[in-house]
């Protein structure tokens, strides 16, 4: 047992740190608390994805979101091809609840990210103790807390691993590092807004070229040699990256065309009444509202850690000890490079009165898409700061004072720094007792290490680092649950999360739960004031309808998925008369407003409003509230619906789901046109008699590209694991 | 010459050694930041103010609708207010109105000592803002320290209505607590009530201190400017007359009080006693009987005025 512990002490410590970290947030993982803010919608999106995938449907369309919306938007945010999302699917399939499966995914993904950070720092410093300290500092920083209110881990984890593989590959060109680079790049390119990662990597490359121009030539030569040697692999990875980028590019142009609108996201109604050129663009006033400086200032205002909340930047006190001790260490070119890299990003994230941001906004097209500039603090600056601290720690620990005088001087310096820090904190306010304990332990650690005693005992040194870093964050995080105002509790999941309400099956009458999914708060907001944009994201035409019709009438109209009409009022050139539409909604009038297509069949033309009332139809439309109404749903999933119609006379049927150009329909096997009815919804002409109508979303290439993306992601992931296995087997010494 | 060279080399090596240390780089960064001509003061100030907004409580109105009116309030939510206003004072130390609300929160969080200290600070900064004097008066009154209560409360009638109004309306800190739908009426009514409550507390405090002359003076003053609570002033004028055994005047004053508030138990009680002192036993008995009936039904006692007096946000 002892032998095992000595041999695997590092693995045991990693495991121990994971257990302690999970325990620190137990109230979230198996306690009553659940996700809040943005983390809620990410949880929701994964649930929607997992629910459908388990049924064997890759949902390209989301008929729940604002009466139908291409799900691509949420996939872009989520990074749906990420192989680690399989963790959720596997645990769901085993029988875990989505909450449990998602929590496992979060823990696994975060832990993998932290292991990546350890590996990266180890590559840079070649020091196990320092790397382990850096790992603990990042793991127990507040970066981990952001998974409960945000989605930083989705970008941060692949970014860390990308840099690990990049540094590793640059040092020695190995297959698994190349595959790792490709995989992480693909994840970054298909998750959230890839421009954050692109900016970080681009600044790194540019500054590297400035700081190390000569090395660059050497690296380029080595890279080319590898590409020549591994032509097939290189070509496959490049092709895979292109495949993954296609949905992103298609989405980007779709948004640019205005198919998707994000009125709440990118528009400061008070300051910018002028329209934006792209829906992804964020107006300047919104962008400068909250940058990195604001995030730092807000975090600094939490001088009493007993008030710790989510979204507060926090680092264990040990990092400040390192920075103070590191003041006397030598400053080298690498640190200078890392500092420059950090400063360039920091200044970019400070848009207010700092011309660097303005310059980039004017000259780099995608800078206008950044709404959350403070994300750079979490994605890169926080890990980078710890890397810098690790560099300093390494230098300080590597220092071996030879003469007794020098050693005594250094020991006095260590003691004075710790005493000074303790005094400073005492003067500043009332720090936690554990902070003093940590400072005391840290002092003992450095004294014994520099004194030489601990240096000879590497396993104990690792344990000491653990004991110095971990206790303070544990106490800080213990205050977290009670400081979250309006604590979201799991027992209210059915009201907190959209997809905890029943939504998967077809219903002839959408009950309260479903209508509440149509963003209740947006309806309320709209009723309160005209200038509140309400919708976060929706289809262009639905937003148009929503903005111009009273929300409660719209809600009532959307209550039944099928509505049948006898009269069609044609609308030319998008000139919708909302007064009339609203009246029709209110009175359930037997007339539907339909955008006139180029060619109207003679049968359909016969339904043109006004028709002769002697034809015998009723003055109001008929809402299909169950079987026997003339429409029967035969099959339904998120990507399509099949139903049977049976009427005595020709009708116009509105399927209350948003119109989109990628929806296709057929009747009895023959393709038919889907018309845009009531501004935003789907409508078809239905002749008398029994007919089977099939409606499906998504062009063939969309399925193909998504399928290919899934395949290449998983192939590269498996290939990387295989290459790592091969490498490790070769590395193992022959007994 | 050779020695000099060696010394110079040593100095150079020493300088190089010091120059390559991390703290030199940090100093260089600070110098660079200063030389960059960026308006750091403005940048930092704005960032601090922006971050202050994140401390804002989820629902400002609670402080007015629940706390001020004496409803039970969650300590967690009260802590939210305390944190916000503490931060506000830290960032904007010259804001007396913010201090005032902080003191209000301290009081309702049970920290009376700190509430008094904070109100006094606010009062020193803005002596003409009625709620500071008034609230200090209320706190001391509730503590039974009537002399101190009078000291602060007597400042209130001396402050002109217009000044009070001006200071209230111009306060950005108080803005979230205004009833914006009915702003003018809301503020004016509250100011009027503040004056009325001040007079009532002054009268009560002086009565407990047995300074009857002051009771009469403040009651007459309140009646002359016609602030709400006529029955209260008439009742205390009657009570003073009764103490001085001026029974006919006492009877008239108690009757006047009853005209304004027919459910005032104490007015009936002392009216009865006054009648009896004047030898009108039947009238006295009838008034005393009325007092007993009111006590069992929906009567109002003079003590209830005391209980209803609470700290004011503005």
PDB file of N, CA, C and O in Angstrom, chain A residues 288-290 293-295 297-298 301-303 307 309 323 326-331 336 339 343 350 352-355 392 482-483 485-487, chain B residues 16-17 20-26 29 38-40 42-44 46-48 50-52 54-55 58 76-77 79-80 83 86-87 90-91:
ATOM      1  N   UNK A 288     -18.756  48.641 -24.637  1.00  0.00           N
ATOM      2  CA  UNK A 288     -17.896  49.250 -23.610  1.00  0.00           C
ATOM      3  C   UNK A 288     -18.542  49.240 -22.222  1.00  0.00           C
ATOM      4  O   UNK A 288     -17.938  49.674 -21.253  1.00  0.00           O
ATOM      5  N   UNK A 289     -19.762  48.747 -22.145  1.00  0.00           N
ATOM      6  CA  UNK A 289     -20.454  48.755 -20.853  1.00  0.00           C
ATOM      7  C   UNK A 289     -19.671  48.010 -19.783  1.00  0.00           C
ATOM      8  O   UNK A 289     -19.535  48.484 -18.664  1.00  0.00           O
ATOM      9  N   UNK A 290     -19.171  46.867 -20.134  1.00  0.00           N
ATOM     10  CA  UNK A 290     -18.517  46.021 -19.118  1.00  0.00           C
ATOM     11  C   UNK A 290     -17.308  45.347 -19.747  1.00  0.00           C
ATOM     12  O   UNK A 290     -17.453  44.397 -20.503  1.00  0.00           O
ATOM     13  N   UNK A 293     -11.635  45.804 -17.143  1.00  0.00           N
ATOM     14  CA  UNK A 293     -11.388  46.672 -15.991  1.00  0.00           C
ATOM     15  C   UNK A 293     -12.574  46.644 -15.019  1.00  0.00           C
ATOM     16  O   UNK A 293     -12.392  46.612 -13.803  1.00  0.00           O
ATOM     17  N   UNK A 294     -13.767  46.649 -15.565  1.00  0.00           N
ATOM     18  CA  UNK A 294     -14.966  46.619 -14.722  1.00  0.00           C
ATOM     19  C   UNK A 294     -15.033  45.299 -13.939  1.00  0.00           C
ATOM     20  O   UNK A 294     -15.368  45.294 -12.757  1.00  0.00           O
ATOM     21  N   UNK A 295     -14.681  44.219 -14.639  1.00  0.00           N
ATOM     22  CA  UNK A 295     -14.704  42.911 -13.981  1.00  0.00           C
ATOM     23  C   UNK A 295     -13.681  42.874 -12.836  1.00  0.00           C
ATOM     24  O   UNK A 295     -13.973  42.352 -11.753  1.00  0.00           O
ATOM     25  N   UNK A 297     -12.411  45.503 -11.224  1.00  0.00           N
ATOM     26  CA  UNK A 297     -12.822  46.432 -10.155  1.00  0.00           C
ATOM     27  C   UNK A 297     -13.933  45.824  -9.300  1.00  0.00           C
ATOM     28  O   UNK A 297     -13.950  45.969  -8.079  1.00  0.00           O
ATOM     29  N   UNK A 298     -14.851  45.176  -9.980  1.00  0.00           N
ATOM     30  CA  UNK A 298     -15.960  44.550  -9.255  1.00  0.00           C
ATOM     31  C   UNK A 298     -15.417  43.467  -8.319  1.00  0.00           C
ATOM     32  O   UNK A 298     -15.816  43.374  -7.155  1.00  0.00           O
ATOM     33  N   UNK A 301     -13.699  44.855  -5.326  1.00  0.00           N
ATOM     34  CA  UNK A 301     -14.578  45.430  -4.300  1.00  0.00           C
ATOM     35  C   UNK A 301     -15.000  44.367  -3.273  1.00  0.00           C
ATOM     36  O   UNK A 301     -15.526  44.704  -2.219  1.00  0.00           O
ATOM     37  N   UNK A 302     -14.730  43.110  -3.591  1.00  0.00           N
ATOM     38  CA  UNK A 302     -15.032  42.044  -2.623  1.00  0.00           C
ATOM     39  C   UNK A 302     -13.821  41.826  -1.714  1.00  0.00           C
ATOM     40  O   UNK A 302     -13.183  40.788  -1.743  1.00  0.00           O
ATOM     41  N   UNK A 303     -13.498  42.851  -0.936  1.00  0.00           N
ATOM     42  CA  UNK A 303     -12.331  42.708  -0.073  1.00  0.00           C
ATOM     43  C   UNK A 303     -12.610  41.747   1.078  1.00  0.00           C
ATOM     44  O   UNK A 303     -11.697  41.150   1.631  1.00  0.00           O
ATOM     45  N   UNK A 307     -18.139  37.486   1.498  1.00  0.00           N
ATOM     46  CA  UNK A 307     -19.236  37.901   0.615  1.00  0.00           C
ATOM     47  C   UNK A 307     -19.096  37.299  -0.781  1.00  0.00           C
ATOM     48  O   UNK A 307     -19.794  37.698  -1.697  1.00  0.00           O
ATOM     49  N   UNK A 309     -19.189  35.726  -4.279  1.00  0.00           N
ATOM     50  CA  UNK A 309     -20.327  35.326  -5.125  1.00  0.00           C
ATOM     51  C   UNK A 309     -19.810  34.713  -6.417  1.00  0.00           C
ATOM     52  O   UNK A 309     -18.601  34.683  -6.630  1.00  0.00           O
ATOM     53  N   UNK A 323       4.104  36.059  -6.202  1.00  0.00           N
ATOM     54  CA  UNK A 323       4.412  37.289  -6.932  1.00  0.00           C
ATOM     55  C   UNK A 323       5.347  38.183  -6.123  1.00  0.00           C
ATOM     56  O   UNK A 323       6.253  38.808  -6.670  1.00  0.00           O
ATOM     57  N   UNK A 326       8.683  36.609  -5.975  1.00  0.00           N
ATOM     58  CA  UNK A 326       9.257  36.622  -7.319  1.00  0.00           C
ATOM     59  C   UNK A 326       9.790  37.977  -7.745  1.00  0.00           C
ATOM     60  O   UNK A 326      10.429  38.086  -8.800  1.00  0.00           O
ATOM     61  N   UNK A 327       9.538  38.997  -6.966  1.00  0.00           N
ATOM     62  CA  UNK A 327      10.012  40.338  -7.326  1.00  0.00           C
ATOM     63  C   UNK A 327      11.533  40.362  -7.490  1.00  0.00           C
ATOM     64  O   UNK A 327      12.060  41.152  -8.268  1.00  0.00           O
ATOM     65  N   UNK A 328      12.202  39.503  -6.725  1.00  0.00           N
ATOM     66  CA  UNK A 328      13.672  39.533  -6.765  1.00  0.00           C
ATOM     67  C   UNK A 328      14.250  38.525  -7.761  1.00  0.00           C
ATOM     68  O   UNK A 328      15.464  38.444  -7.915  1.00  0.00           O
ATOM     69  N   UNK A 329      13.361  37.789  -8.425  1.00  0.00           N
ATOM     70  CA  UNK A 329      13.886  36.806  -9.391  1.00  0.00           C
ATOM     71  C   UNK A 329      14.260  37.515 -10.692  1.00  0.00           C
ATOM     72  O   UNK A 329      13.830  38.642 -10.944  1.00  0.00           O
ATOM     73  N   UNK A 330      15.040  36.818 -11.478  1.00  0.00           N
ATOM     74  CA  UNK A 330      15.453  37.381 -12.754  1.00  0.00           C
ATOM     75  C   UNK A 330      14.284  37.401 -13.740  1.00  0.00           C
ATOM     76  O   UNK A 330      13.499  36.466 -13.793  1.00  0.00           O
ATOM     77  N   UNK A 331      14.209  38.468 -14.494  1.00  0.00           N
ATOM     78  CA  UNK A 331      13.132  38.611 -15.472  1.00  0.00           C
ATOM     79  C   UNK A 331      13.705  38.276 -16.836  1.00  0.00           C
ATOM     80  O   UNK A 331      14.685  38.888 -17.260  1.00  0.00           O
ATOM     81  N   UNK A 336       8.830  38.348 -20.496  1.00  0.00           N
ATOM     82  CA  UNK A 336       8.522  39.605 -21.189  1.00  0.00           C
ATOM     83  C   UNK A 336       7.507  39.348 -22.312  1.00  0.00           C
ATOM     84  O   UNK A 336       6.541  40.096 -22.476  1.00  0.00           O
ATOM     85  N   UNK A 339       4.120  38.622 -20.766  1.00  0.00           N
ATOM     86  CA  UNK A 339       3.545  39.882 -20.291  1.00  0.00           C
ATOM     87  C   UNK A 339       2.978  40.691 -21.454  1.00  0.00           C
ATOM     88  O   UNK A 339       1.871  41.239 -21.360  1.00  0.00           O
ATOM     89  N   UNK A 343      -0.761  41.877 -21.905  1.00  0.00           N
ATOM     90  CA  UNK A 343      -1.102  43.309 -21.939  1.00  0.00           C
ATOM     91  C   UNK A 343      -1.893  43.677 -23.188  1.00  0.00           C
ATOM     92  O   UNK A 343      -2.834  44.474 -23.124  1.00  0.00           O
ATOM     93  N   UNK A 350     -10.246  46.593 -22.577  1.00  0.00           N
ATOM     94  CA  UNK A 350     -10.570  47.839 -21.852  1.00  0.00           C
ATOM     95  C   UNK A 350     -10.997  48.882 -22.884  1.00  0.00           C
ATOM     96  O   UNK A 350     -10.213  49.748 -23.265  1.00  0.00           O
ATOM     97  N   UNK A 352     -12.995  51.404 -22.855  1.00  0.00           N
ATOM     98  CA  UNK A 352     -13.307  52.791 -22.511  1.00  0.00           C
ATOM     99  C   UNK A 352     -12.036  53.645 -22.462  1.00  0.00           C
ATOM    100  O   UNK A 352     -11.145  53.406 -21.644  1.00  0.00           O
ATOM    101  N   UNK A 353     -11.949  54.590 -23.373  1.00  0.00           N
ATOM    102  CA  UNK A 353     -10.851  55.558 -23.448  1.00  0.00           C
ATOM    103  C   UNK A 353      -9.476  54.929 -23.649  1.00  0.00           C
ATOM    104  O   UNK A 353      -8.465  55.526 -23.281  1.00  0.00           O
ATOM    105  N   UNK A 354      -9.451  53.710 -24.168  1.00  0.00           N
ATOM    106  CA  UNK A 354      -8.169  53.112 -24.535  1.00  0.00           C
ATOM    107  C   UNK A 354      -8.216  52.918 -26.051  1.00  0.00           C
ATOM    108  O   UNK A 354      -9.048  52.171 -26.548  1.00  0.00           O
ATOM    109  N   UNK A 355      -7.357  53.637 -26.772  1.00  0.00           N
ATOM    110  CA  UNK A 355      -7.501  53.640 -28.247  1.00  0.00           C
ATOM    111  C   UNK A 355      -7.236  52.300 -28.918  1.00  0.00           C
ATOM    112  O   UNK A 355      -7.633  52.103 -30.047  1.00  0.00           O
ATOM    113  N   UNK A 392       7.803  32.519 -12.043  1.00  0.00           N
ATOM    114  CA  UNK A 392       8.491  33.171 -10.923  1.00  0.00           C
ATOM    115  C   UNK A 392       8.766  32.171  -9.805  1.00  0.00           C
ATOM    116  O   UNK A 392       9.827  32.201  -9.190  1.00  0.00           O
ATOM    117  N   UNK A 482     -24.609  30.746   0.246  1.00  0.00           N
ATOM    118  CA  UNK A 482     -25.510  31.682   0.939  1.00  0.00           C
ATOM    119  C   UNK A 482     -25.452  33.103   0.378  1.00  0.00           C
ATOM    120  O   UNK A 482     -26.328  33.922   0.670  1.00  0.00           O
ATOM    121  N   UNK A 483     -24.421  33.382  -0.426  1.00  0.00           N
ATOM    122  CA  UNK A 483     -24.337  34.723  -1.006  1.00  0.00           C
ATOM    123  C   UNK A 483     -25.022  34.849  -2.358  1.00  0.00           C
ATOM    124  O   UNK A 483     -25.080  35.933  -2.919  1.00  0.00           O
ATOM    125  N   UNK A 485     -27.902  35.486  -4.262  1.00  0.00           N
ATOM    126  CA  UNK A 485     -29.245  36.029  -4.013  1.00  0.00           C
ATOM    127  C   UNK A 485     -30.221  35.341  -4.970  1.00  0.00           C
ATOM    128  O   UNK A 485     -29.850  34.984  -6.083  1.00  0.00           O
ATOM    129  N   UNK A 486     -31.426  35.135  -4.527  1.00  0.00           N
ATOM    130  CA  UNK A 486     -32.445  34.436  -5.324  1.00  0.00           C
ATOM    131  C   UNK A 486     -31.903  33.087  -5.799  1.00  0.00           C
ATOM    132  O   UNK A 486     -31.820  32.796  -6.978  1.00  0.00           O
ATOM    133  N   UNK A 487     -31.484  32.301  -4.822  1.00  0.00           N
ATOM    134  CA  UNK A 487     -30.849  31.023  -5.128  1.00  0.00           C
ATOM    135  C   UNK A 487     -31.740  30.128  -5.990  1.00  0.00           C
ATOM    136  O   UNK A 487     -32.891  29.892  -5.642  1.00  0.00           O
TER     137      UNK A 487
ATOM    138  N   UNK B  16      23.438  45.580 -13.680  1.00  0.00           N
ATOM    139  CA  UNK B  16      22.816  44.635 -14.611  1.00  0.00           C
ATOM    140  C   UNK B  16      21.996  43.604 -13.834  1.00  0.00           C
ATOM    141  O   UNK B  16      20.873  43.248 -14.220  1.00  0.00           O
ATOM    142  N   UNK B  17      22.586  43.178 -12.744  1.00  0.00           N
ATOM    143  CA  UNK B  17      21.903  42.188 -11.893  1.00  0.00           C
ATOM    144  C   UNK B  17      20.610  42.747 -11.342  1.00  0.00           C
ATOM    145  O   UNK B  17      19.551  42.107 -11.408  1.00  0.00           O
ATOM    146  N   UNK B  20      17.875  43.451 -14.075  1.00  0.00           N
ATOM    147  CA  UNK B  20      17.166  42.327 -14.701  1.00  0.00           C
ATOM    148  C   UNK B  20      16.163  41.676 -13.747  1.00  0.00           C
ATOM    149  O   UNK B  20      15.618  40.616 -14.044  1.00  0.00           O
ATOM    150  N   UNK B  21      15.947  42.283 -12.590  1.00  0.00           N
ATOM    151  CA  UNK B  21      15.002  41.703 -11.624  1.00  0.00           C
ATOM    152  C   UNK B  21      13.559  42.049 -11.996  1.00  0.00           C
ATOM    153  O   UNK B  21      13.304  43.079 -12.620  1.00  0.00           O
ATOM    154  N   UNK B  22      12.656  41.236 -11.511  1.00  0.00           N
ATOM    155  CA  UNK B  22      11.238  41.404 -11.876  1.00  0.00           C
ATOM    156  C   UNK B  22      10.673  42.731 -11.379  1.00  0.00           C
ATOM    157  O   UNK B  22       9.900  43.382 -12.082  1.00  0.00           O
ATOM    158  N   UNK B  23      11.085  43.148 -10.189  1.00  0.00           N
ATOM    159  CA  UNK B  23      10.488  44.382  -9.650  1.00  0.00           C
ATOM    160  C   UNK B  23      10.822  45.592 -10.530  1.00  0.00           C
ATOM    161  O   UNK B  23      10.048  46.525 -10.635  1.00  0.00           O
ATOM    162  N   UNK B  24      12.004  45.517 -11.214  1.00  0.00           N
ATOM    163  CA  UNK B  24      12.374  46.617 -12.115  1.00  0.00           C
ATOM    164  C   UNK B  24      11.395  46.654 -13.291  1.00  0.00           C
ATOM    165  O   UNK B  24      10.966  47.726 -13.719  1.00  0.00           O
ATOM    166  N   UNK B  25      11.021  45.466 -13.758  1.00  0.00           N
ATOM    167  CA  UNK B  25      10.061  45.402 -14.861  1.00  0.00           C
ATOM    168  C   UNK B  25       8.713  45.994 -14.430  1.00  0.00           C
ATOM    169  O   UNK B  25       8.086  46.722 -15.190  1.00  0.00           O
ATOM    170  N   UNK B  26       8.308  45.677 -13.207  1.00  0.00           N
ATOM    171  CA  UNK B  26       7.028  46.222 -12.717  1.00  0.00           C
ATOM    172  C   UNK B  26       7.098  47.746 -12.611  1.00  0.00           C
ATOM    173  O   UNK B  26       6.140  48.443 -12.960  1.00  0.00           O
ATOM    174  N   UNK B  29       6.724  49.104 -15.933  1.00  0.00           N
ATOM    175  CA  UNK B  29       5.322  49.064 -16.367  1.00  0.00           C
ATOM    176  C   UNK B  29       4.533  50.240 -15.807  1.00  0.00           C
ATOM    177  O   UNK B  29       3.731  50.861 -16.504  1.00  0.00           O
ATOM    178  N   UNK B  38      -2.951  57.873 -21.015  1.00  0.00           N
ATOM    179  CA  UNK B  38      -4.322  57.372 -20.862  1.00  0.00           C
ATOM    180  C   UNK B  38      -4.914  57.993 -19.599  1.00  0.00           C
ATOM    181  O   UNK B  38      -4.192  58.205 -18.615  1.00  0.00           O
ATOM    182  N   UNK B  39      -6.195  58.268 -19.638  1.00  0.00           N
ATOM    183  CA  UNK B  39      -6.819  58.926 -18.472  1.00  0.00           C
ATOM    184  C   UNK B  39      -7.189  57.863 -17.433  1.00  0.00           C
ATOM    185  O   UNK B  39      -8.351  57.495 -17.301  1.00  0.00           O
ATOM    186  N   UNK B  40      -6.180  57.386 -16.750  1.00  0.00           N
ATOM    187  CA  UNK B  40      -6.384  56.286 -15.821  1.00  0.00           C
ATOM    188  C   UNK B  40      -7.387  56.633 -14.732  1.00  0.00           C
ATOM    189  O   UNK B  40      -8.184  55.788 -14.322  1.00  0.00           O
ATOM    190  N   UNK B  42      -9.982  58.562 -14.847  1.00  0.00           N
ATOM    191  CA  UNK B  42     -11.356  58.448 -15.360  1.00  0.00           C
ATOM    192  C   UNK B  42     -11.697  56.986 -15.611  1.00  0.00           C
ATOM    193  O   UNK B  42     -12.799  56.526 -15.296  1.00  0.00           O
ATOM    194  N   UNK B  43     -10.743  56.255 -16.150  1.00  0.00           N
ATOM    195  CA  UNK B  43     -10.986  54.838 -16.455  1.00  0.00           C
ATOM    196  C   UNK B  43     -11.315  54.070 -15.168  1.00  0.00           C
ATOM    197  O   UNK B  43     -12.291  53.325 -15.099  1.00  0.00           O
ATOM    198  N   UNK B  44     -10.489  54.300 -14.148  1.00  0.00           N
ATOM    199  CA  UNK B  44     -10.707  53.582 -12.883  1.00  0.00           C
ATOM    200  C   UNK B  44     -12.020  53.999 -12.235  1.00  0.00           C
ATOM    201  O   UNK B  44     -12.775  53.169 -11.728  1.00  0.00           O
ATOM    202  N   UNK B  46     -14.697  55.229 -13.594  1.00  0.00           N
ATOM    203  CA  UNK B  46     -15.865  54.699 -14.311  1.00  0.00           C
ATOM    204  C   UNK B  46     -16.048  53.215 -14.011  1.00  0.00           C
ATOM    205  O   UNK B  46     -17.161  52.737 -13.763  1.00  0.00           O
ATOM    206  N   UNK B  47     -14.920  52.515 -14.023  1.00  0.00           N
ATOM    207  CA  UNK B  47     -15.004  51.071 -13.758  1.00  0.00           C
ATOM    208  C   UNK B  47     -15.547  50.812 -12.357  1.00  0.00           C
ATOM    209  O   UNK B  47     -16.348  49.899 -12.148  1.00  0.00           O
ATOM    210  N   UNK B  48     -15.138  51.622 -11.419  1.00  0.00           N
ATOM    211  CA  UNK B  48     -15.631  51.444 -10.045  1.00  0.00           C
ATOM    212  C   UNK B  48     -17.134  51.700  -9.984  1.00  0.00           C
ATOM    213  O   UNK B  48     -17.877  50.949  -9.346  1.00  0.00           O
ATOM    214  N   UNK B  50     -19.266  51.521 -12.426  1.00  0.00           N
ATOM    215  CA  UNK B  50     -19.968  50.442 -13.137  1.00  0.00           C
ATOM    216  C   UNK B  50     -20.071  49.207 -12.237  1.00  0.00           C
ATOM    217  O   UNK B  50     -21.090  48.527 -12.219  1.00  0.00           O
ATOM    218  N   UNK B  51     -18.966  48.938 -11.549  1.00  0.00           N
ATOM    219  CA  UNK B  51     -18.993  47.746 -10.689  1.00  0.00           C
ATOM    220  C   UNK B  51     -19.940  47.951  -9.518  1.00  0.00           C
ATOM    221  O   UNK B  51     -20.527  46.992  -9.018  1.00  0.00           O
ATOM    222  N   UNK B  52     -20.114  49.201  -9.112  1.00  0.00           N
ATOM    223  CA  UNK B  52     -21.064  49.482  -8.025  1.00  0.00           C
ATOM    224  C   UNK B  52     -22.482  49.054  -8.419  1.00  0.00           C
ATOM    225  O   UNK B  52     -23.250  48.542  -7.596  1.00  0.00           O
ATOM    226  N   UNK B  54     -23.332  46.585 -10.022  1.00  0.00           N
ATOM    227  CA  UNK B  54     -23.505  45.137  -9.847  1.00  0.00           C
ATOM    228  C   UNK B  54     -23.810  44.778  -8.394  1.00  0.00           C
ATOM    229  O   UNK B  54     -24.213  43.658  -8.123  1.00  0.00           O
ATOM    230  N   UNK B  55     -23.530  45.705  -7.503  1.00  0.00           N
ATOM    231  CA  UNK B  55     -23.839  45.442  -6.099  1.00  0.00           C
ATOM    232  C   UNK B  55     -25.298  45.752  -5.784  1.00  0.00           C
ATOM    233  O   UNK B  55     -25.767  45.469  -4.687  1.00  0.00           O
ATOM    234  N   UNK B  58     -31.523  43.340  -5.666  1.00  0.00           N
ATOM    235  CA  UNK B  58     -32.411  42.889  -6.739  1.00  0.00           C
ATOM    236  C   UNK B  58     -33.707  43.699  -6.775  1.00  0.00           C
ATOM    237  O   UNK B  58     -34.267  43.942  -7.815  1.00  0.00           O
ATOM    238  N   UNK B  76     -31.110  38.057   4.980  1.00  0.00           N
ATOM    239  CA  UNK B  76     -30.240  37.891   3.804  1.00  0.00           C
ATOM    240  C   UNK B  76     -30.417  39.051   2.833  1.00  0.00           C
ATOM    241  O   UNK B  76     -29.466  39.574   2.278  1.00  0.00           O
ATOM    242  N   UNK B  77     -31.672  39.419   2.649  1.00  0.00           N
ATOM    243  CA  UNK B  77     -31.943  40.504   1.709  1.00  0.00           C
ATOM    244  C   UNK B  77     -31.470  41.838   2.294  1.00  0.00           C
ATOM    245  O   UNK B  77     -31.019  42.712   1.567  1.00  0.00           O
ATOM    246  N   UNK B  79     -28.959  42.183   4.152  1.00  0.00           N
ATOM    247  CA  UNK B  79     -27.510  42.174   3.995  1.00  0.00           C
ATOM    248  C   UNK B  79     -27.113  42.682   2.600  1.00  0.00           C
ATOM    249  O   UNK B  79     -26.121  43.362   2.422  1.00  0.00           O
ATOM    250  N   UNK B  80     -27.966  42.349   1.633  1.00  0.00           N
ATOM    251  CA  UNK B  80     -27.729  42.811   0.262  1.00  0.00           C
ATOM    252  C   UNK B  80     -27.719  44.346   0.222  1.00  0.00           C
ATOM    253  O   UNK B  80     -26.856  44.961  -0.396  1.00  0.00           O
ATOM    254  N   UNK B  83     -24.600  45.726   2.020  1.00  0.00           N
ATOM    255  CA  UNK B  83     -23.389  45.608   1.204  1.00  0.00           C
ATOM    256  C   UNK B  83     -23.361  46.691   0.126  1.00  0.00           C
ATOM    257  O   UNK B  83     -22.342  47.330  -0.103  1.00  0.00           O
ATOM    258  N   UNK B  86     -22.810  50.165   1.689  1.00  0.00           N
ATOM    259  CA  UNK B  86     -21.438  50.270   2.216  1.00  0.00           C
ATOM    260  C   UNK B  86     -20.475  50.541   1.069  1.00  0.00           C
ATOM    261  O   UNK B  86     -19.591  51.382   1.161  1.00  0.00           O
ATOM    262  N   UNK B  87     -20.680  49.812  -0.022  1.00  0.00           N
ATOM    263  CA  UNK B  87     -19.818  50.008  -1.196  1.00  0.00           C
ATOM    264  C   UNK B  87     -20.009  51.413  -1.758  1.00  0.00           C
ATOM    265  O   UNK B  87     -19.066  52.066  -2.168  1.00  0.00           O
ATOM    266  N   UNK B  90     -18.123  53.745   0.197  1.00  0.00           N
ATOM    267  CA  UNK B  90     -16.686  53.560  -0.040  1.00  0.00           C
ATOM    268  C   UNK B  90     -16.280  54.263  -1.337  1.00  0.00           C
ATOM    269  O   UNK B  90     -15.231  54.891  -1.407  1.00  0.00           O
ATOM    270  N   UNK B  91     -17.132  54.158  -2.342  1.00  0.00           N
ATOM    271  CA  UNK B  91     -16.798  54.730  -3.651  1.00  0.00           C
ATOM    272  C   UNK B  91     -17.155  56.207  -3.755  1.00  0.00           C
ATOM    273  O   UNK B  91     -16.521  56.955  -4.481  1.00  0.00           O
TER     274      UNK B  91
END
